[in-house]
PDB file of C-alpha atoms in Angstrom:
ATOM      1  CA  MET R   1     184.587 184.795  25.582  1.00 42.00           C
ATOM      2  CA  GLU R   2     184.539 185.198  29.004  1.00 41.00           C
ATOM      3  CA  ILE R   3     181.973 183.109  31.509  1.00 39.00           C
ATOM      4  CA  SER R   4     179.999 185.657  33.765  1.00 40.00           C
ATOM      5  CA  PRO R   5     179.537 184.048  37.283  1.00 40.00           C
ATOM      6  CA  ARG R   6     176.743 183.964  39.008  1.00 41.00           C
ATOM      7  CA  TYR R   7     177.479 183.852  43.055  1.00 38.00           C
ATOM      8  CA  THR R   8     175.950 184.745  46.175  1.00 40.00           C
ATOM      9  CA  VAL R   9     178.063 186.944  48.894  1.00 40.00           C
ATOM     10  CA  GLU R  10     178.186 183.784  50.898  1.00 41.00           C
ATOM     11  CA  THR R  11     179.681 182.294  48.187  1.00 40.00           C
ATOM     12  CA  TYR R  12     182.167 185.038  47.516  1.00 38.00           C
ATOM     13  CA  SER R  13     182.824 184.616  50.841  1.00 40.00           C
ATOM     14  CA  LEU R  14     183.611 180.837  50.322  1.00 40.00           C
ATOM     15  CA  LEU R  15     185.762 181.232  47.539  1.00 39.00           C
ATOM     16  CA  THR R  16     188.043 183.572  49.444  1.00 40.00           C
ATOM     17  CA  HIS R  17     188.460 181.338  52.462  1.00 40.00           C
ATOM     18  CA  ASN R  18     191.580 179.228  52.709  1.00 37.00           C
ATOM     19  CA  CYS R  19     193.166 179.375  49.067  1.00 39.00           C
ATOM     20  CA  ASN R  20     196.926 179.081  50.265  1.00 36.00           C
ATOM     21  CA  ASN R  21     198.831 176.878  48.660  1.00 38.00           C
ATOM     22  CA  PHE R  22     196.054 175.828  46.017  1.00 41.00           C
ATOM     23  CA  SER R  23     197.961 174.999  42.739  1.00 42.00           C
ATOM     24  CA  ASN R  24     200.162 172.658  45.308  1.00 42.00           C
ATOM     25  CA  GLU R  25     197.146 170.729  46.554  1.00 43.00           C
ATOM     26  CA  VAL R  26     195.871 170.267  43.394  1.00 43.00           C
ATOM     27  CA  ALA R  27     198.623 169.137  41.423  1.00 40.00           C
ATOM     28  CA  GLN R  28     200.038 166.861  44.098  1.00 43.00           C
ATOM     29  CA  PHE R  29     196.035 165.357  43.837  1.00 43.00           C
ATOM     30  CA  LEU R  30     195.816 165.010  40.370  1.00 42.00           C
ATOM     31  CA  VAL R  31     199.123 163.171  39.732  1.00 42.00           C
ATOM     32  CA  GLY R  32     197.604 160.165  41.923  1.00 43.00           C
ATOM     33  CA  SER R  33     194.047 160.169  41.119  1.00 42.00           C
ATOM     34  CA  ASN R  34     192.232 158.545  38.475  1.00 42.00           C
ATOM     35  CA  ILE R  35     190.596 161.706  37.354  1.00 42.00           C
ATOM     36  CA  PRO R  36     188.619 161.275  34.208  1.00 40.00           C
ATOM     37  CA  ASP R  37     189.410 163.584  31.071  1.00 38.00           C
ATOM     38  CA  TYR R  38     187.428 166.762  32.539  1.00 38.00           C
ATOM     39  CA  ILE R  39     187.598 168.333  36.069  1.00 41.00           C
ATOM     40  CA  LEU R  40     185.971 170.322  38.522  1.00 42.00           C
ATOM     41  CA  GLN R  41     186.884 173.921  37.188  1.00 45.00           C
ATOM     42  CA  LEU R  42     186.221 177.751  38.503  1.00 43.00           C
ATOM     43  CA  PRO R  43     185.095 180.996  36.512  1.00 46.00           C
ATOM     44  CA  SER R  44     187.740 182.840  34.966  1.00 49.00           C
ATOM     45  CA  GLU R  45     186.604 185.527  36.531  1.00 47.00           C
ATOM     46  CA  VAL R  46     186.644 183.936  39.687  1.00 45.00           C
ATOM     47  CA  MET R  47     189.857 182.186  39.266  1.00 48.00           C
ATOM     48  CA  SER R  48     191.910 185.760  38.166  1.00 50.00           C
ATOM     49  CA  ASN R  49     191.131 186.874  41.690  1.00 47.00           C
ATOM     50  CA  PRO R  50     192.927 185.691  44.749  1.00 46.00           C
ATOM     51  CA  MET R  51     189.933 183.189  44.694  1.00 45.00           C
ATOM     52  CA  GLY R  52     189.937 179.436  44.083  1.00 50.00           C
ATOM     53  CA  ALA R  53     189.442 177.597  47.840  1.00 52.00           C
ATOM     54  CA  LEU R  54     186.160 175.870  46.534  1.00 51.00           C
ATOM     55  CA  LEU R  55     188.062 173.843  43.857  1.00 56.00           C
ATOM     56  CA  MET R  56     190.118 171.776  45.848  1.00 54.00           C
ATOM     57  CA  PRO R  57     187.094 170.590  48.222  1.00 59.00           C
ATOM     58  CA  MET R  58     185.084 169.939  44.745  1.00 58.00           C
ATOM     59  CA  ILE R  59     188.364 167.646  44.056  1.00 55.00           C
ATOM     60  CA  GLN R  60     188.421 165.956  47.548  1.00 57.00           C
ATOM     61  CA  ASN R  61     184.941 164.941  47.311  1.00 62.00           C
ATOM     62  CA  LEU R  62     185.172 164.069  44.200  1.00 56.00           C
ATOM     63  CA  GLU R  63     187.547 161.412  45.184  1.00 55.00           C
ATOM     64  CA  THR R  64     184.926 160.621  47.690  1.00 60.00           C
ATOM     65  CA  THR R  65     182.670 159.341  44.925  1.00 58.00           C
ATOM     66  CA  PHE R  66     185.525 157.376  43.362  1.00 53.00           C
ATOM     67  CA  ARG R  67     186.080 155.464  46.143  1.00 56.00           C
ATOM     68  CA  ALA R  68     182.125 155.064  46.905  1.00 58.00           C
ATOM     69  CA  GLY R  69     182.671 153.426  43.622  1.00 54.00           C
ATOM     70  CA  ALA R  70     181.007 155.537  41.350  1.00 51.00           C
ATOM     71  CA  VAL R  71     182.419 156.564  38.214  1.00 47.00           C
ATOM     72  CA  PRO R  72     181.060 159.939  36.786  1.00 46.00           C
ATOM     73  CA  GLN R  73     180.579 160.286  33.050  1.00 45.00           C
ATOM     74  CA  VAL R  74     180.378 163.247  30.963  1.00 40.00           C
ATOM     75  CA  PRO R  75     177.402 165.781  31.533  1.00 39.00           C
ATOM     76  CA  GLN R  76     174.932 165.621  29.042  1.00 40.00           C
ATOM     77  CA  PHE R  77     174.126 169.483  28.640  1.00 36.00           C
ATOM     78  CA  ARG R  78     174.026 172.720  26.477  1.00 39.00           C
ATOM     79  CA  PRO R  79     177.003 174.914  26.750  1.00 38.00           C
ATOM     80  CA  SER R  80     176.634 177.850  29.346  1.00 38.00           C
ATOM     81  CA  VAL R  81     178.083 180.074  27.408  1.00 37.00           C
ATOM     82  CA  SER R  82     176.747 182.996  25.639  1.00 36.00           C
ATOM     83  CA  ALA R  83     177.726 182.895  21.841  1.00 35.00           C
ATOM     84  CA  GLN R  84     176.374 183.188  18.759  1.00 37.00           C
ATOM     85  CA  SER R  85     177.417 180.337  16.410  1.00 37.00           C
ATOM     86  CA  SER R  86     177.959 180.173  13.395  1.00 38.00           C
ATOM     87  CA  GLN R  87     178.172 176.624  12.401  1.00 40.00           C
ATOM     88  CA  SER R  88     177.397 173.737  14.934  1.00 41.00           C
ATOM     89  CA  THR R  89     179.872 171.850  16.727  1.00 40.00           C
ATOM     90  CA  THR R  90     180.541 168.686  18.257  1.00 42.00           C
ATOM     91  CA  ILE R  91     182.913 168.100  21.263  1.00 41.00           C
ATOM     92  CA  SER R  92     183.835 164.528  21.832  1.00 42.00           C
ATOM     93  CA  VAL R  93     185.091 164.038  25.361  1.00 41.00           C
ATOM     94  CA  ASN R  94     185.989 160.644  27.013  1.00 42.00           C
ATOM     95  CA  GLY R  95     184.181 158.701  24.661  1.00 44.00           C
ATOM     96  CA  SER R  96     180.814 160.553  24.516  1.00 43.00           C
ATOM     97  CA  SER R  97     179.696 163.955  21.681  1.00 42.00           C
ATOM     98  CA  ILE R  98     178.402 166.739  22.928  1.00 43.00           C
ATOM     99  CA  SER R  99     176.613 169.198  20.178  1.00 44.00           C
ATOM    100  CA  SER R 100     175.809 172.492  19.770  1.00 42.00           C
ATOM    101  CA  GLN R 101     173.640 173.810  17.236  1.00 42.00           C
ATOM    102  CA  PRO R 102     173.898 177.109  15.671  1.00 40.00           C
ATOM    103  CA  LYS R 103     172.151 179.266  17.469  1.00 41.00           C
ATOM    104  CA  GLU R 104     171.956 181.481  20.608  1.00 40.00           C
ATOM    105  CA  VAL R 105     172.812 179.918  24.212  1.00 38.00           C
ATOM    106  CA  ASP R 106     171.550 181.819  27.214  1.00 42.00           C
ATOM    107  CA  ASN R 107     174.527 181.645  30.116  1.00 40.00           C
ATOM    108  CA  LYS R 108     171.551 179.998  32.485  1.00 41.00           C
ATOM    109  CA  VAL R 109     171.337 176.614  33.467  1.00 39.00           C
ATOM    110  CA  LYS R 110     167.578 175.395  33.737  1.00 43.00           C
ATOM    111  CA  ASP R 111     166.853 172.398  35.607  1.00 41.00           C
ATOM    112  CA  GLY R 112     166.116 170.274  32.355  1.00 41.00           C
ATOM    113  CA  GLU R 113     170.094 171.035  31.602  1.00 44.00           C
ATOM    114  CA  GLN R 114     170.892 168.980  34.289  1.00 45.00           C
ATOM    115  CA  PRO R 115     173.346 165.931  33.421  1.00 46.00           C
ATOM    116  CA  LYS R 116     171.535 162.835  33.440  1.00 48.00           C
ATOM    117  CA  SER R 117     173.961 160.882  35.168  1.00 54.00           C
ATOM    118  CA  GLU R 118     173.050 160.131  39.097  1.00 55.00           C
ATOM    119  CA  GLU R 119     176.950 159.723  39.658  1.00 50.00           C
ATOM    120  CA  VAL R 120     177.883 162.813  38.473  1.00 52.00           C
ATOM    121  CA  LYS R 121     174.945 164.037  40.865  1.00 55.00           C
ATOM    122  CA  THR R 122     175.999 162.370  43.254  1.00 54.00           C
ATOM    123  CA  SER R 123     179.429 164.182  43.201  1.00 53.00           C
ATOM    124  CA  GLU R 124     177.798 167.404  43.259  1.00 53.00           C
ATOM    125  CA  LYS R 125     176.079 167.293  45.443  1.00 55.00           C
ATOM    126  CA  THR R 126     179.087 166.466  48.010  1.00 56.00           C
ATOM    127  CA  ILE R 127     180.420 169.822  47.161  1.00 54.00           C
ATOM    128  CA  PRO R 128     178.380 172.363  49.402  1.00 52.00           C
ATOM    129  CA  PRO R 129     179.599 170.782  52.919  1.00 54.00           C
ATOM    130  CA  SER R 130     182.808 170.796  52.295  1.00 55.00           C
ATOM    131  CA  LYS R 131     183.366 174.084  54.099  1.00 52.00           C
ATOM    132  CA  PRO R 132     181.419 175.438  57.079  1.00 54.00           C
ATOM    133  CA  ILE R 133     180.082 178.172  55.082  1.00 54.00           C
ATOM    134  CA  GLY R 134     179.007 175.912  52.047  1.00 54.00           C
ATOM    135  CA  LYS R 135     176.464 174.134  53.934  1.00 58.00           C
ATOM    136  CA  LYS R 136     174.416 177.151  54.083  1.00 62.00           C
ATOM    137  CA  VAL R 137     174.762 177.847  50.516  1.00 66.00           C
ATOM    138  CA  ASN R 138     171.886 176.781  48.427  1.00 69.00           C
ATOM    139  CA  SER R 139     173.203 177.584  45.147  1.00 72.00           C
ATOM    140  CA  ILE R 140     176.866 176.667  43.552  1.00 73.00           C
ATOM    141  CA  ASP R 141     177.484 176.531  40.266  1.00 75.00           C
ATOM    142  CA  VAL R 142     180.114 173.435  39.133  1.00 77.00           C
ATOM    143  CA  VAL R 143     182.017 174.051  35.756  1.00 79.00           C
ATOM    144  CA  TYR R 144     183.316 171.142  33.775  1.00 84.00           C
ATOM    145  CA  THR R 145     186.361 171.257  31.473  1.00 87.00           C
ATOM    146  CA  PRO R 146     188.601 168.856  29.759  1.00 89.00           C
ATOM    147  CA  TRP R 147     191.740 169.096  31.314  1.00 85.00           C
ATOM    148  CA  SER R 148     193.226 170.100  28.147  1.00 88.00           C
ATOM    149  CA  ASN R 149     191.718 173.374  27.740  1.00 90.00           C
ATOM    150  CA  LEU R 150     192.569 174.648  30.655  1.00 89.00           C
ATOM    151  CA  LYS R 151     195.075 177.295  29.969  1.00 89.00           C
ATOM    152  CA  LYS R 152     197.914 178.518  32.400  1.00 89.00           C
ATOM    153  CA  THR R 153     200.654 180.856  31.364  1.00 89.00           C
ATOM    154  CA  PRO R 154     203.381 181.967  33.544  1.00 88.00           C
ATOM    155  CA  SER R 155     201.777 185.149  34.128  1.00 89.00           C
ATOM    156  CA  MET R 156     198.851 184.090  35.919  1.00 86.00           C
ATOM    157  CA  ASP R 157     198.969 184.492  39.714  1.00 87.00           C
ATOM    158  CA  VAL R 158     199.030 181.271  41.867  1.00 84.00           C
ATOM    159  CA  GLY R 159     195.578 179.603  41.205  1.00 78.00           C
ATOM    160  CA  GLN R 160     194.347 181.330  38.224  1.00 83.00           C
ATOM    161  CA  VAL R 161     193.516 179.295  35.193  1.00 85.00           C
ATOM    162  CA  GLY R 162     191.754 180.407  32.045  1.00 88.00           C
ATOM    163  CA  PHE R 163     190.002 178.036  29.217  1.00 89.00           C
ATOM    164  CA  TYR R 164     191.558 177.914  25.437  1.00 92.00           C
ATOM    165  CA  ASN R 165     187.761 177.148  24.295  1.00 91.00           C
ATOM    166  CA  SER R 166     185.175 178.686  26.238  1.00 88.00           C
ATOM    167  CA  LYS R 167     182.612 176.528  24.229  1.00 89.00           C
ATOM    168  CA  MET R 168     184.211 173.361  25.829  1.00 90.00           C
ATOM    169  CA  VAL R 169     182.980 174.690  29.050  1.00 89.00           C
ATOM    170  CA  ARG R 170     179.878 173.394  30.860  1.00 86.00           C
ATOM    171  CA  THR R 171     178.070 175.003  33.641  1.00 83.00           C
ATOM    172  CA  VAL R 172     175.816 173.208  36.549  1.00 80.00           C
ATOM    173  CA  ARG R 173     174.133 174.830  39.266  1.00 78.00           C
ATOM    174  CA  VAL R 174     173.873 172.991  42.565  1.00 73.00           C
ATOM    175  CA  GLU R 175     169.929 174.063  43.658  1.00 73.00           C
ATOM    176  CA  LYS R 176     170.012 172.391  47.079  1.00 70.00           C
ATOM    177  CA  ARG R 177     171.801 170.618  49.817  1.00 67.00           C
ATOM    178  CA  ILE R 178     170.938 166.806  50.483  1.00 69.00           C
ATOM    179  CA  HIS R 179     172.657 165.501  53.240  1.00 72.00           C
ATOM    180  CA  GLU R 180     171.409 161.876  52.781  1.00 77.00           C
ATOM    181  CA  THR R 181     173.894 161.686  49.668  1.00 75.00           C
ATOM    182  CA  VAL R 182     176.421 163.024  51.949  1.00 74.00           C
ATOM    183  CA  ASN R 183     176.131 160.429  54.878  1.00 79.00           C
ATOM    184  CA  ARG R 184     176.021 157.682  52.581  1.00 81.00           C
ATOM    185  CA  LEU R 185     179.205 158.295  50.782  1.00 78.00           C
ATOM    186  CA  ASN R 186     180.577 159.238  54.200  1.00 79.00           C
ATOM    187  CA  LYS R 187     179.832 155.545  55.150  1.00 84.00           C
ATOM    188  CA  THR R 188     181.865 154.433  52.767  1.00 84.00           C
ATOM    189  CA  LYS R 189     184.807 157.030  52.736  1.00 82.00           C
ATOM    190  CA  VAL R 190     188.316 155.486  53.153  1.00 83.00           C
ATOM    191  CA  GLU R 191     191.346 157.852  54.231  1.00 83.00           C
ATOM    192  CA  ARG R 192     194.887 156.787  53.259  1.00 84.00           C
ATOM    193  CA  LYS R 193     198.203 158.322  54.747  1.00 87.00           C
ATOM    194  CA  PRO R 194     200.840 156.727  52.308  1.00 86.00           C
ATOM    195  CA  ASP R 195     204.702 157.148  53.200  1.00 90.00           C
ATOM    196  CA  LEU R 196     205.292 159.171  50.450  1.00 89.00           C
ATOM    197  CA  LYS R 197     208.959 159.070  51.193  1.00 91.00           C
ATOM    198  CA  ALA R 198     209.183 155.413  51.169  1.00 92.00           C
ATOM    199  CA  LYS R 199     207.023 155.158  47.920  1.00 92.00           C
ATOM    200  CA  LYS R 200     209.908 157.913  46.288  1.00 93.00           C
ATOM    201  CA  GLU R 201     212.892 155.648  47.228  1.00 94.00           C
ATOM    202  CA  ALA R 202     211.059 152.156  45.881  1.00 93.00           C
ATOM    203  CA  VAL R 203     210.954 154.545  42.090  1.00 93.00           C
ATOM    204  CA  TYR R 204     213.692 155.601  42.466  1.00 94.00           C
ATOM    205  CA  ALA R 205     215.619 152.094  43.330  1.00 94.00           C
ATOM    206  CA  ALA R 206     213.298 150.909  40.500  1.00 94.00           C
ATOM    207  CA  GLU R 207     214.469 153.047  37.831  1.00 94.00           C
ATOM    208  CA  LYS R 208     218.322 152.997  39.213  1.00 95.00           C
ATOM    209  CA  THR R 209     217.951 149.085  38.899  1.00 94.00           C
ATOM    210  CA  GLN R 210     216.405 149.257  35.159  1.00 94.00           C
ATOM    211  CA  ARG R 211     219.099 151.520  34.496  1.00 95.00           C
ATOM    212  CA  LYS R 212     221.698 149.045  35.624  1.00 95.00           C
ATOM    213  CA  GLN R 213     220.187 146.145  33.555  1.00 95.00           C
ATOM    214  CA  GLN R 214     220.018 148.583  30.901  1.00 94.00           C
ATOM    215  CA  LEU R 215     223.727 149.202  30.777  1.00 95.00           C
ATOM    216  CA  LYS R 216     224.378 145.685  31.759  1.00 95.00           C
ATOM    217  CA  GLU R 217     222.746 145.024  28.364  1.00 95.00           C
ATOM    218  CA  LYS R 218     224.482 147.401  26.569  1.00 95.00           C
ATOM    219  CA  LYS R 219     227.857 146.091  27.638  1.00 95.00           C
ATOM    220  CA  ARG R 220     226.963 142.521  26.803  1.00 95.00           C
ATOM    221  CA  ARG R 221     225.943 143.886  23.037  1.00 95.00           C
ATOM    222  CA  VAL R 222     229.371 145.635  22.286  1.00 95.00           C
ATOM    223  CA  GLU R 223     231.222 142.843  23.692  1.00 95.00           C
ATOM    224  CA  MET R 224     229.603 140.238  21.196  1.00 95.00           C
ATOM    225  CA  GLN R 225     230.110 142.600  18.491  1.00 94.00           C
ATOM    226  CA  ARG R 226     233.979 142.769  19.398  1.00 94.00           C
ATOM    227  CA  LEU R 227     234.414 139.304  19.247  1.00 94.00           C
ATOM    228  CA  GLU R 228     232.531 138.682  16.129  1.00 92.00           C
ATOM    229  CA  ARG R 229     234.944 141.313  14.462  1.00 90.00           C
ATOM    230  CA  GLN R 230     237.889 139.926  15.657  1.00 90.00           C
ATOM    231  CA  ALA R 231     236.367 136.085  14.264  1.00 88.00           C
ATOM    232  CA  GLU R 232     235.878 137.878  11.105  1.00 85.00           C
ATOM    233  CA  ILE R 233     240.061 139.025  10.891  1.00 84.00           C
ATOM    234  CA  ARG R 234     241.301 135.761  11.904  1.00 84.00           C
ATOM    235  CA  SER R 235     239.029 134.200   9.607  1.00 80.00           C
ATOM    236  CA  TYR R 236     240.701 132.761   6.110  1.00 76.00           C
ATOM    237  CA  GLU R 237     237.861 133.560   4.075  1.00 74.00           C
ATOM    238  CA  ASP R 238     238.784 136.594   2.458  1.00 72.00           C
ATOM    239  CA  LEU R 239     242.423 134.909   1.564  1.00 74.00           C
ATOM    240  CA  MET R 240     240.709 131.981  -1.007  1.00 74.00           C
ATOM    241  CA  VAL R 241     238.537 134.572  -3.252  1.00 74.00           C
ATOM    242  CA  PRO R 242     237.976 133.183  -6.469  1.00 77.00           C
ATOM    243  CA  GLU R 243     237.574 136.635  -7.828  1.00 79.00           C
ATOM    244  CA  LYS R 244     241.350 137.270  -7.366  1.00 76.00           C
ATOM    245  CA  MET R 245     242.773 133.894  -8.478  1.00 78.00           C
ATOM    246  CA  THR R 246     244.537 133.426 -11.510  1.00 77.00           C
ATOM    247  CA  SER R 247     244.975 130.220 -13.235  1.00 76.00           C
ATOM    248  CA  ASN R 248     247.581 128.661 -15.950  1.00 73.00           C
ATOM    249  CA  LYS R 249     244.983 128.975 -18.252  1.00 76.00           C
ATOM    250  CA  GLN R 250     244.514 133.158 -17.674  1.00 75.00           C
ATOM    251  CA  ILE R 251     248.517 133.077 -18.080  1.00 69.00           C
ATOM    252  CA  ALA R 252     248.687 131.356 -21.244  1.00 70.00           C
ATOM    253  CA  ALA R 253     245.891 133.622 -22.576  1.00 72.00           C
ATOM    254  CA  THR R 254     248.194 136.571 -22.083  1.00 70.00           C
ATOM    255  CA  SER R 255     250.568 135.281 -25.245  1.00 63.00           C
ATOM    256  CA  LYS R 256     253.176 135.646 -22.498  1.00 63.00           C
ATOM    257  CA  SER R 257     255.592 132.097 -21.896  1.00 66.00           C
ATOM    258  CA  PHE R 258     256.260 130.779 -18.393  1.00 64.00           C
ATOM    259  CA  GLN R 259     259.915 132.132 -19.044  1.00 70.00           C
ATOM    260  CA  GLU R 260     258.672 135.530 -19.795  1.00 71.00           C
ATOM    261  CA  VAL R 261     256.302 135.482 -16.546  1.00 65.00           C
ATOM    262  CA  GLU R 262     258.962 134.483 -14.340  1.00 71.00           C
ATOM    263  CA  GLU R 263     261.243 137.138 -15.901  1.00 72.00           C
ATOM    264  CA  ASP R 264     258.929 139.593 -15.387  1.00 67.00           C
ATOM    265  CA  PHE R 265     258.454 138.408 -11.961  1.00 61.00           C
ATOM    266  CA  MET R 266     262.018 138.749 -11.077  1.00 58.00           C
TER     267      MET R 266
END
């Protein structure tokens, strides 16, 4: 089931602006971030075309929200996909549950369906000012979905992403701009430029040291086993086994005299 995008001409112009290296930038950001189980995502119709430049500013501004000490919570509102469900479904994301009853859900997000979390609302208000064109856009749709619901196949273009289950997609519309929120976050914004080469070399060095320690421990265990086997071979414990001994009483019980036994031995 597909999601019908509701974008203005200005929004589409924003989406088509600077979307080169989209996937690489998102991948590099997500690897080192503490984004929760859901991320911001665009509708599949938009992602199927060479569009998607809006997603990177979304995530960057979400990171700014994290650094400001605000942790977005799971949005609590009904699915924004038009569907006729035959049974009720419950979706659990990040410890919270979102339930949908068996009824027709409208594809419009009303004011009462906005997430109640102030942190989520704060992160959403930082999206429009991300681009020069976005500052002039009053209505932008933000789509939430668990990361496990993202679908990527080899046949897709760069930046194109789909969804495994459209019922797990939640859409929120940012109706207007609030500059006070953006200005407040900019005051606490911290930009770091880590030395990625040094970090990579440090990780490799730590892994190399760990492998050396594991190899050393393995050699030590092998040497201990070898010494134990040699000690067992040199031991006389196996020579004095009572079950293998024969006494004179046992020989007499065989009704053979000592002379016969000696003759048999010779």
